């Protein structure tokens, strides 16, 4: 069965979305999302009626923004993040978002065709915070192979 990679990243905005501090970030959202949608390996992303996820509140904190998406592979997502104009936006994140105390990004494998829910994504983020990177919830620093590849690997290479 084909497998895809889901990702959740969260960020706490330094100001409300209509504040001038975030104007440049907000102005780039549509272009960044359109680039993701068109990128090879993109499968799905969480979005509201406006085509982004800016109004979706997954946490009690109204300043917390979420990005949840699905990609065919870790490599496809990595190429989008680091190989497109998205990188320039990401480099300015400290101007728009507060530093997070816990994990702000989690990656995990899902069966192709599965659409992850916010509850599922938050549970993966909580798992990462409680247990560190595992095959169930990992980060860019320690990427785990898809389950079928891990099952074929010897115990020393899992």
PDB file of C-alpha atoms in Angstrom:
ATOM      1  CA  UNK A   1       0.000   0.000   0.000  1.00  0.00           C
ATOM      2  CA  UNK A   2       1.384   3.429  -0.889  1.00  0.00           C
ATOM      3  CA  UNK A   3       2.321   5.656   1.986  1.00  0.00           C
ATOM      4  CA  UNK A   4       2.455   9.419   2.348  1.00  0.00           C
ATOM      5  CA  UNK A   5       4.007  11.764   4.852  1.00  0.00           C
ATOM      6  CA  UNK A   6       1.956  14.168   6.946  1.00  0.00           C
ATOM      7  CA  UNK A   7       3.326  17.253   8.638  1.00  0.00           C
ATOM      8  CA  UNK A   8       2.019  19.678  11.200  1.00  0.00           C
ATOM      9  CA  UNK A   9       3.758  22.877  12.121  1.00  0.00           C
ATOM     10  CA  UNK A  10       2.494  25.468  14.534  1.00  0.00           C
ATOM     11  CA  UNK A  11       3.534  29.018  15.270  1.00  0.00           C
ATOM     12  CA  UNK A  12       2.450  31.646  17.773  1.00  0.00           C
ATOM     13  CA  UNK A  13       2.052  34.992  16.027  1.00  0.00           C
ATOM     14  CA  UNK A  14       3.654  38.019  17.675  1.00  0.00           C
ATOM     15  CA  UNK A  15       0.533  40.068  16.880  1.00  0.00           C
ATOM     16  CA  UNK A  16      -2.976  39.655  15.428  1.00  0.00           C
ATOM     17  CA  UNK A  17      -3.061  38.841  11.718  1.00  0.00           C
ATOM     18  CA  UNK A  18      -4.364  42.317  10.873  1.00  0.00           C
ATOM     19  CA  UNK A  19      -1.502  44.026  12.719  1.00  0.00           C
ATOM     20  CA  UNK A  20       1.105  45.827  10.557  1.00  0.00           C
ATOM     21  CA  UNK A  21       3.806  43.609  12.121  1.00  0.00           C
ATOM     22  CA  UNK A  22       2.375  40.620  10.221  1.00  0.00           C
ATOM     23  CA  UNK A  23       1.359  42.440   7.042  1.00  0.00           C
ATOM     24  CA  UNK A  24       4.268  41.113   4.973  1.00  0.00           C
ATOM     25  CA  UNK A  25       3.679  37.547   6.176  1.00  0.00           C
ATOM     26  CA  UNK A  26      -0.067  37.700   5.470  1.00  0.00           C
ATOM     27  CA  UNK A  27       0.587  39.213   2.029  1.00  0.00           C
ATOM     28  CA  UNK A  28       2.652  36.142   1.071  1.00  0.00           C
ATOM     29  CA  UNK A  29       0.263  33.414   2.286  1.00  0.00           C
ATOM     30  CA  UNK A  30      -1.647  32.952  -0.981  1.00  0.00           C
ATOM     31  CA  UNK A  31       1.518  32.756  -3.089  1.00  0.00           C
ATOM     32  CA  UNK A  32       3.208  30.321  -0.692  1.00  0.00           C
ATOM     33  CA  UNK A  33       0.108  28.100  -0.643  1.00  0.00           C
ATOM     34  CA  UNK A  34      -0.248  28.210  -4.439  1.00  0.00           C
ATOM     35  CA  UNK A  35       3.397  27.186  -4.799  1.00  0.00           C
ATOM     36  CA  UNK A  36       2.854  24.265  -2.422  1.00  0.00           C
ATOM     37  CA  UNK A  37      -0.302  23.178  -4.239  1.00  0.00           C
ATOM     38  CA  UNK A  38       1.598  23.125  -7.555  1.00  0.00           C
ATOM     39  CA  UNK A  39       4.752  21.486  -6.197  1.00  0.00           C
ATOM     40  CA  UNK A  40       5.580  17.935  -7.215  1.00  0.00           C
ATOM     41  CA  UNK A  41       4.715  15.568  -4.377  1.00  0.00           C
ATOM     42  CA  UNK A  42       2.036  17.770  -2.796  1.00  0.00           C
ATOM     43  CA  UNK A  43      -1.129  15.847  -1.905  1.00  0.00           C
ATOM     44  CA  UNK A  44      -3.337  17.909   0.430  1.00  0.00           C
ATOM     45  CA  UNK A  45      -3.357  20.776   2.932  1.00  0.00           C
ATOM     46  CA  UNK A  46      -5.734  21.976   5.604  1.00  0.00           C
ATOM     47  CA  UNK A  47      -7.563  25.097   4.503  1.00  0.00           C
ATOM     48  CA  UNK A  48     -10.519  27.259   5.410  1.00  0.00           C
ATOM     49  CA  UNK A  49     -13.017  28.956   3.061  1.00  0.00           C
ATOM     50  CA  UNK A  50     -10.334  31.526   2.148  1.00  0.00           C
ATOM     51  CA  UNK A  51      -7.977  28.808   0.870  1.00  0.00           C
ATOM     52  CA  UNK A  52      -5.564  29.004   3.783  1.00  0.00           C
ATOM     53  CA  UNK A  53      -5.614  27.915   7.424  1.00  0.00           C
ATOM     54  CA  UNK A  54      -5.282  31.327   9.058  1.00  0.00           C
ATOM     55  CA  UNK A  55      -8.759  31.251  10.645  1.00  0.00           C
ATOM     56  CA  UNK A  56      -8.552  27.652  11.884  1.00  0.00           C
ATOM     57  CA  UNK A  57      -8.114  27.505  15.644  1.00  0.00           C
ATOM     58  CA  UNK A  58      -6.697  24.178  16.798  1.00  0.00           C
ATOM     59  CA  UNK A  59      -5.586  25.526  20.176  1.00  0.00           C
ATOM     60  CA  UNK A  60      -7.135  27.707  22.876  1.00  0.00           C
ATOM     61  CA  UNK A  61      -4.514  30.348  22.115  1.00  0.00           C
ATOM     62  CA  UNK A  62      -5.918  32.556  19.301  1.00  0.00           C
ATOM     63  CA  UNK A  63      -2.371  33.557  18.302  1.00  0.00           C
ATOM     64  CA  UNK A  64      -1.460  29.938  17.473  1.00  0.00           C
ATOM     65  CA  UNK A  65      -1.475  29.248  13.733  1.00  0.00           C
ATOM     66  CA  UNK A  66      -1.423  25.781  12.193  1.00  0.00           C
ATOM     67  CA  UNK A  67      -0.211  24.297   8.934  1.00  0.00           C
ATOM     68  CA  UNK A  68      -1.166  20.688   8.237  1.00  0.00           C
ATOM     69  CA  UNK A  69      -0.320  19.043   4.927  1.00  0.00           C
ATOM     70  CA  UNK A  70       0.335  15.713   3.217  1.00  0.00           C
ATOM     71  CA  UNK A  71       3.140  14.943   0.778  1.00  0.00           C
ATOM     72  CA  UNK A  72       4.163  11.868  -1.185  1.00  0.00           C
ATOM     73  CA  UNK A  73       7.523  11.791   0.565  1.00  0.00           C
ATOM     74  CA  UNK A  74       9.823  13.566   2.962  1.00  0.00           C
ATOM     75  CA  UNK A  75      11.996  14.496  -0.005  1.00  0.00           C
ATOM     76  CA  UNK A  76       9.101  16.225  -1.800  1.00  0.00           C
ATOM     77  CA  UNK A  77       8.329  18.344   1.250  1.00  0.00           C
ATOM     78  CA  UNK A  78      12.006  19.105   1.863  1.00  0.00           C
ATOM     79  CA  UNK A  79      12.396  20.217  -1.760  1.00  0.00           C
ATOM     80  CA  UNK A  80       9.408  22.542  -1.424  1.00  0.00           C
ATOM     81  CA  UNK A  81      10.543  24.044   1.888  1.00  0.00           C
ATOM     82  CA  UNK A  82      14.211  24.512   1.037  1.00  0.00           C
ATOM     83  CA  UNK A  83      14.170  24.665  -2.770  1.00  0.00           C
ATOM     84  CA  UNK A  84      11.515  27.304  -3.473  1.00  0.00           C
ATOM     85  CA  UNK A  85      10.606  30.855  -2.451  1.00  0.00           C
ATOM     86  CA  UNK A  86       9.181  29.330   0.743  1.00  0.00           C
ATOM     87  CA  UNK A  87      12.699  29.414   2.178  1.00  0.00           C
ATOM     88  CA  UNK A  88      12.825  33.232   2.060  1.00  0.00           C
ATOM     89  CA  UNK A  89       9.559  33.394   4.001  1.00  0.00           C
ATOM     90  CA  UNK A  90      10.763  30.820   6.517  1.00  0.00           C
ATOM     91  CA  UNK A  91      13.988  32.756   7.128  1.00  0.00           C
ATOM     92  CA  UNK A  92      11.908  35.700   8.389  1.00  0.00           C
ATOM     93  CA  UNK A  93       9.783  33.642  10.814  1.00  0.00           C
ATOM     94  CA  UNK A  94      11.438  35.159  13.907  1.00  0.00           C
ATOM     95  CA  UNK A  95      10.110  38.573  12.924  1.00  0.00           C
ATOM     96  CA  UNK A  96       6.533  37.293  12.858  1.00  0.00           C
ATOM     97  CA  UNK A  97       6.419  34.403  15.334  1.00  0.00           C
ATOM     98  CA  UNK A  98       7.471  33.795  18.927  1.00  0.00           C
ATOM     99  CA  UNK A  99      10.034  31.163  19.792  1.00  0.00           C
ATOM    100  CA  UNK A 100       8.287  27.965  20.916  1.00  0.00           C
ATOM    101  CA  UNK A 101       9.299  26.133  24.094  1.00  0.00           C
ATOM    102  CA  UNK A 102       8.277  22.691  22.855  1.00  0.00           C
ATOM    103  CA  UNK A 103       8.183  21.069  19.440  1.00  0.00           C
ATOM    104  CA  UNK A 104       6.562  23.135  16.706  1.00  0.00           C
ATOM    105  CA  UNK A 105       6.869  20.619  13.874  1.00  0.00           C
ATOM    106  CA  UNK A 106       6.030  16.934  13.632  1.00  0.00           C
ATOM    107  CA  UNK A 107       6.232  14.515  10.708  1.00  0.00           C
ATOM    108  CA  UNK A 108       4.616  11.077  10.459  1.00  0.00           C
ATOM    109  CA  UNK A 109       3.685   8.470   7.860  1.00  0.00           C
ATOM    110  CA  UNK A 110       0.076   7.824   6.796  1.00  0.00           C
ATOM    111  CA  UNK A 111      -1.556   5.471   4.280  1.00  0.00           C
ATOM    112  CA  UNK A 112      -2.123   7.117   0.901  1.00  0.00           C
ATOM    113  CA  UNK A 113      -5.678   8.433   0.754  1.00  0.00           C
ATOM    114  CA  UNK A 114      -5.893   9.139   4.489  1.00  0.00           C
ATOM    115  CA  UNK A 115      -6.631  12.750   5.421  1.00  0.00           C
ATOM    116  CA  UNK A 116      -5.193  13.530   8.859  1.00  0.00           C
ATOM    117  CA  UNK A 117      -7.358  15.441  11.317  1.00  0.00           C
ATOM    118  CA  UNK A 118      -6.194  18.262  13.546  1.00  0.00           C
ATOM    119  CA  UNK A 119      -6.793  15.993  16.546  1.00  0.00           C
ATOM    120  CA  UNK A 120      -4.539  13.330  15.037  1.00  0.00           C
ATOM    121  CA  UNK A 121      -1.874  15.907  14.228  1.00  0.00           C
ATOM    122  CA  UNK A 122      -1.983  17.405  17.726  1.00  0.00           C
ATOM    123  CA  UNK A 123      -1.691  13.892  19.202  1.00  0.00           C
ATOM    124  CA  UNK A 124       1.461  13.337  17.103  1.00  0.00           C
ATOM    125  CA  UNK A 125       2.895  16.635  18.317  1.00  0.00           C
ATOM    126  CA  UNK A 126       2.098  15.640  21.915  1.00  0.00           C
ATOM    127  CA  UNK A 127       3.736  12.238  21.329  1.00  0.00           C
ATOM    128  CA  UNK A 128       6.867  13.951  20.038  1.00  0.00           C
ATOM    129  CA  UNK A 129       6.940  16.260  23.060  1.00  0.00           C
ATOM    130  CA  UNK A 130       6.532  13.343  25.486  1.00  0.00           C
ATOM    131  CA  UNK A 131       8.816  10.757  23.846  1.00  0.00           C
ATOM    132  CA  UNK A 132      11.142  12.577  21.479  1.00  0.00           C
ATOM    133  CA  UNK A 133      11.494  11.444  17.864  1.00  0.00           C
ATOM    134  CA  UNK A 134      10.110   7.969  17.211  1.00  0.00           C
ATOM    135  CA  UNK A 135       8.764   6.190  14.156  1.00  0.00           C
ATOM    136  CA  UNK A 136       5.310   7.488  15.160  1.00  0.00           C
ATOM    137  CA  UNK A 137       6.286  11.174  15.325  1.00  0.00           C
ATOM    138  CA  UNK A 138       9.588  12.589  14.156  1.00  0.00           C
ATOM    139  CA  UNK A 139      11.381  15.734  13.003  1.00  0.00           C
ATOM    140  CA  UNK A 140      13.783  16.815  10.266  1.00  0.00           C
ATOM    141  CA  UNK A 141      16.708  16.026  12.585  1.00  0.00           C
ATOM    142  CA  UNK A 142      15.731  12.359  12.845  1.00  0.00           C
ATOM    143  CA  UNK A 143      13.582  11.190   9.946  1.00  0.00           C
ATOM    144  CA  UNK A 144      12.269   7.636  10.205  1.00  0.00           C
ATOM    145  CA  UNK A 145      11.800   5.491   7.119  1.00  0.00           C
ATOM    146  CA  UNK A 146       8.264   4.491   6.093  1.00  0.00           C
ATOM    147  CA  UNK A 147       6.918   1.434   7.971  1.00  0.00           C
ATOM    148  CA  UNK A 148       7.441  -1.025   5.088  1.00  0.00           C
ATOM    149  CA  UNK A 149      11.105  -0.003   4.776  1.00  0.00           C
ATOM    150  CA  UNK A 150      11.621  -0.293   8.538  1.00  0.00           C
ATOM    151  CA  UNK A 151      10.086  -3.770   8.526  1.00  0.00           C
ATOM    152  CA  UNK A 152      12.611  -4.899   5.861  1.00  0.00           C
ATOM    153  CA  UNK A 153      15.568  -3.348   7.696  1.00  0.00           C
ATOM    154  CA  UNK A 154      17.741  -5.248  10.091  1.00  0.00           C
ATOM    155  CA  UNK A 155      17.303  -4.270  13.771  1.00  0.00           C
ATOM    156  CA  UNK A 156      20.562  -2.265  13.648  1.00  0.00           C
ATOM    157  CA  UNK A 157      19.340  -0.062  10.786  1.00  0.00           C
ATOM    158  CA  UNK A 158      15.770   0.700  11.928  1.00  0.00           C
TER     159      UNK A 158
END
